[in-house]
mmCIF file of C-alpha atoms in Angstrom:
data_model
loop_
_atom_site.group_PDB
_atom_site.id
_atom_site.type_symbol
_atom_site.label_atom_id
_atom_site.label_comp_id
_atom_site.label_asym_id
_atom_site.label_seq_id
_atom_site.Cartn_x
_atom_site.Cartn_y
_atom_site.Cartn_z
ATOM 1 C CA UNK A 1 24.092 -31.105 28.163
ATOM 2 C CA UNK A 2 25.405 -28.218 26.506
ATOM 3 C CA UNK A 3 25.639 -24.852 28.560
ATOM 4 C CA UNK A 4 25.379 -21.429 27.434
ATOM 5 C CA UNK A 5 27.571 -18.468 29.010
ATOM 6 C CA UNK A 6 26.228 -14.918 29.378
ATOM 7 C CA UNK A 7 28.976 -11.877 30.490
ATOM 8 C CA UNK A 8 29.278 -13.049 33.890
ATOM 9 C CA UNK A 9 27.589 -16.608 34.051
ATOM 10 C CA UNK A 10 26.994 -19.820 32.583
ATOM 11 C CA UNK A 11 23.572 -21.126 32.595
ATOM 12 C CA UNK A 12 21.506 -23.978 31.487
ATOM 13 C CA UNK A 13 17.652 -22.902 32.048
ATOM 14 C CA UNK A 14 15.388 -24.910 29.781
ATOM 15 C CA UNK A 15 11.736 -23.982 30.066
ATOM 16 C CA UNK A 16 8.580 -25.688 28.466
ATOM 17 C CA UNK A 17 6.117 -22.954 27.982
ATOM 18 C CA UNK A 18 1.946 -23.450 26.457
ATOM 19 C CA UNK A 19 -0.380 -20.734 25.711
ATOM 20 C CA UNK A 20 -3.833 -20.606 24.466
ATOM 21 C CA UNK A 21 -6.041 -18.137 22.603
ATOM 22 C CA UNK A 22 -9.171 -16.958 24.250
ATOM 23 C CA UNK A 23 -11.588 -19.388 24.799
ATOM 24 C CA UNK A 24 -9.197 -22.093 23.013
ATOM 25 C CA UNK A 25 -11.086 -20.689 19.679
ATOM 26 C CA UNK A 26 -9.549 -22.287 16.342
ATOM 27 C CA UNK A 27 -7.613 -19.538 14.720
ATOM 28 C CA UNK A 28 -4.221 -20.185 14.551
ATOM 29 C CA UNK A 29 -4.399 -21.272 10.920
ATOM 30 C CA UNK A 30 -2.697 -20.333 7.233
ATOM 31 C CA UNK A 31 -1.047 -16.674 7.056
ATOM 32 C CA UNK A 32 -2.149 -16.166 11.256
ATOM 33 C CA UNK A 33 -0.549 -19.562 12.173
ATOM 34 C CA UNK A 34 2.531 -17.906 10.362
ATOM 35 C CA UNK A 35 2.751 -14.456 11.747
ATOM 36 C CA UNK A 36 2.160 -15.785 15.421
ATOM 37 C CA UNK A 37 5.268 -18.000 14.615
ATOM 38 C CA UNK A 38 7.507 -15.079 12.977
ATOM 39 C CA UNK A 39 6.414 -12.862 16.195
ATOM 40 C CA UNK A 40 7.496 -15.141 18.739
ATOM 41 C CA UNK A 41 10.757 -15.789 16.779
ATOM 42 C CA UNK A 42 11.388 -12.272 16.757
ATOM 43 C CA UNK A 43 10.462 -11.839 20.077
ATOM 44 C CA UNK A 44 12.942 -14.233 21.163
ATOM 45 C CA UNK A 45 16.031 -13.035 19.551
ATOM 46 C CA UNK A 46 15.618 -9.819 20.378
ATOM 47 C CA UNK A 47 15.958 -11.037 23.893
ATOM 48 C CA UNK A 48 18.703 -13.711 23.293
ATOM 49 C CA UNK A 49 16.358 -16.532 24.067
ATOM 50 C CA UNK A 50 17.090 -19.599 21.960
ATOM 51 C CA UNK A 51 13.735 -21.524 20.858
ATOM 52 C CA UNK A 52 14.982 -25.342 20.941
ATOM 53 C CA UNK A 53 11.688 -26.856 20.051
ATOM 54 C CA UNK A 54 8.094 -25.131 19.040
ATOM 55 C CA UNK A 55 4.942 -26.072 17.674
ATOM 56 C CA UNK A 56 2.049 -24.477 17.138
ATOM 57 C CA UNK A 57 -1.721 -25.751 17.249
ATOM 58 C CA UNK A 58 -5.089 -24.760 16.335
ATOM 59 C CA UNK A 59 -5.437 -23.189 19.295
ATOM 60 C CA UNK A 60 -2.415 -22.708 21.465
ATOM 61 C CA UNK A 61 1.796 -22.692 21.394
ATOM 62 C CA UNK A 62 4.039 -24.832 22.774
ATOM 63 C CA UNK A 63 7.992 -23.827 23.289
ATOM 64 C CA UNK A 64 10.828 -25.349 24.593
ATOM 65 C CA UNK A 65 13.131 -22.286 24.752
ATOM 66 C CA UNK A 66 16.715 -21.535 26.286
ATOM 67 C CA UNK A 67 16.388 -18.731 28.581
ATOM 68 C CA UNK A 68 19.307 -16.528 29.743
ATOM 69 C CA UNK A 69 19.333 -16.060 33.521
ATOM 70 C CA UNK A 70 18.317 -11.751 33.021
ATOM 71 C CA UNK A 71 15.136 -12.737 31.717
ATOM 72 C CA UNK A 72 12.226 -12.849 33.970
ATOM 73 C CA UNK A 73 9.877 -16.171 32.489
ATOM 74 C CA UNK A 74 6.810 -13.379 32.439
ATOM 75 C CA UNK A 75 8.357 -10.907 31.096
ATOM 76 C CA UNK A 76 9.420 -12.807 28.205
ATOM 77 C CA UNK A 77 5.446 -13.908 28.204
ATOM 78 C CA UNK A 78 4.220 -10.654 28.263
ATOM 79 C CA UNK A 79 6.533 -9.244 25.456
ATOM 80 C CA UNK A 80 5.548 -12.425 23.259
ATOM 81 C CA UNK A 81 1.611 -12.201 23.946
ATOM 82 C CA UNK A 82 1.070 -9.041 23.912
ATOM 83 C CA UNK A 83 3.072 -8.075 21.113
ATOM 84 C CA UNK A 84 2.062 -10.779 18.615
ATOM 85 C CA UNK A 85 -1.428 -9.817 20.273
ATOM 86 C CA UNK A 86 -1.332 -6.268 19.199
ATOM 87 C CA UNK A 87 0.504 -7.247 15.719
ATOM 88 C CA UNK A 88 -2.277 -10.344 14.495
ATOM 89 C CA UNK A 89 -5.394 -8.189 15.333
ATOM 90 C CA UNK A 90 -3.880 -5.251 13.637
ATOM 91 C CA UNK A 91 -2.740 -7.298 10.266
ATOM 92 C CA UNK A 92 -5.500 -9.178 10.381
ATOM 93 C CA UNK A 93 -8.749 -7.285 10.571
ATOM 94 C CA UNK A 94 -11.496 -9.747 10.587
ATOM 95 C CA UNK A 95 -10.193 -11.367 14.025
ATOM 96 C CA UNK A 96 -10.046 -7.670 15.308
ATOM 97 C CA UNK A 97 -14.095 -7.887 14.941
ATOM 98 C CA UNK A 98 -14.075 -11.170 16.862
ATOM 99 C CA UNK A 99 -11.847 -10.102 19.634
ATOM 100 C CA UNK A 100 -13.561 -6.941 20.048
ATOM 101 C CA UNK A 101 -13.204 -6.140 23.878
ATOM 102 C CA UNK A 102 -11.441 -9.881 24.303
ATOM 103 C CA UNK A 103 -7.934 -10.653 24.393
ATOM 104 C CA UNK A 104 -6.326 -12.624 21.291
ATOM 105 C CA UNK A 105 -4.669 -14.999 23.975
ATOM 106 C CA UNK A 106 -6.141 -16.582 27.199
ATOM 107 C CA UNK A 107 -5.069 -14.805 30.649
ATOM 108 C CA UNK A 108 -2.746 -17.240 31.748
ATOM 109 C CA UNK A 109 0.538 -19.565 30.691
ATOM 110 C CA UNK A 110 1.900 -22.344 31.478
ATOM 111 C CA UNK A 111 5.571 -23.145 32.552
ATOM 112 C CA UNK A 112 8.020 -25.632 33.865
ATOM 113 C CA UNK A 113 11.591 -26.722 33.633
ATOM 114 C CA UNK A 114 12.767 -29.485 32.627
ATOM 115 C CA UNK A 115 14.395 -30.351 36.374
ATOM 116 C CA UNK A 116 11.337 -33.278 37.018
ATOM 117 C CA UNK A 117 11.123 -34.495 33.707
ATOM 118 C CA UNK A 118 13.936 -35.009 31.265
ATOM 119 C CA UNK A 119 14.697 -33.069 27.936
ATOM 120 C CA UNK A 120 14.122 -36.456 25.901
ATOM 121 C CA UNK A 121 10.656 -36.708 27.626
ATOM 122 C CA UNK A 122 9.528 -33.177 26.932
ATOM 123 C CA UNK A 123 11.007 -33.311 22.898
ATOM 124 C CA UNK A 124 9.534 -36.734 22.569
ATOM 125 C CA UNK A 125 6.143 -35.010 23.240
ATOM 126 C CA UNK A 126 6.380 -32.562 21.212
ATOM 127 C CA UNK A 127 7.494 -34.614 18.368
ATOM 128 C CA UNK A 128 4.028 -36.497 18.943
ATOM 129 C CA UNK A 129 1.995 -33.314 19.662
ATOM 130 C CA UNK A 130 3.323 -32.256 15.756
ATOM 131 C CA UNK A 131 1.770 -35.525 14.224
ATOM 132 C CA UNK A 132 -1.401 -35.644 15.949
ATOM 133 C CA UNK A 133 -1.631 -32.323 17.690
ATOM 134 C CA UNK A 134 -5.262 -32.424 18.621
ATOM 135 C CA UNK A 135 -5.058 -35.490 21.064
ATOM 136 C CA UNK A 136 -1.694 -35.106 22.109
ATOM 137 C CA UNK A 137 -2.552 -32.080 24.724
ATOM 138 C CA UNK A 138 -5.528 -33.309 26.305
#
């Protein structure tokens, strides 16, 4: 177990977060697949969150991410949806068309910590979600 140290603490939050698109439509694919990724990356440095594991499907995100103690869980989801939200339908016209009046992403998220389930348990499945990642998540 390795703990990270902030100014004034030292901290060990691990958090498995998933996300969807709308309507779990099929477009996270090629050049959008990518610039979700970059987004989220940049997203997460920017607020000193370290991204241990991620993996991106058709049609959602998994993460297993580090996150320092000053960051509220849905804040860090609402800078990371709506952001790469904004950024995909802007770069990426023809999804702009299909979203029109929609959200890119689904409403909600999903997170937990690690605390019920171990570390090995949670990388394990994502290791299995990256070779078969349709029928790993349902």
């Amino acid at each position: 177990m390795q703990y990270s140290t902030g100014k004034h603490c030292v901290f060990y939050h691990r958090y498995h977060l998933v996300w969807s698109t709308e309507y779990r439509y099929k477009v996270l694919r090629g050049d959008i697949k990518l610039r979700v990724r970059d987004i989220c990356r940049q997203v997460c440095a920017e607020n000193g969150v370290d991204i241990i594991r991620g993996v991106l499907s058709n049609d959602h995100v998994h993460m297993f991410v580090s996150v320092p103690p000053k960051l509220v869980i849905s804040n860090l989801m609402r800078l990371m949806k709506g952001r790469s939200s904004h950024k995909v339908q802007r770069e990426f016209p023809h999804l702009k068309k299909r979203y029109w009046g929609q959200q890119f992403w689904g409403r909600g998220y999903f997170s937990t910590t690690n605390g019920a389930i171990t570390e090995d348990v949670v990388l394990q499945y994502l290791q299995t979600h990256i070779q078969n990642p349709t029928d790993a998540s349902r």
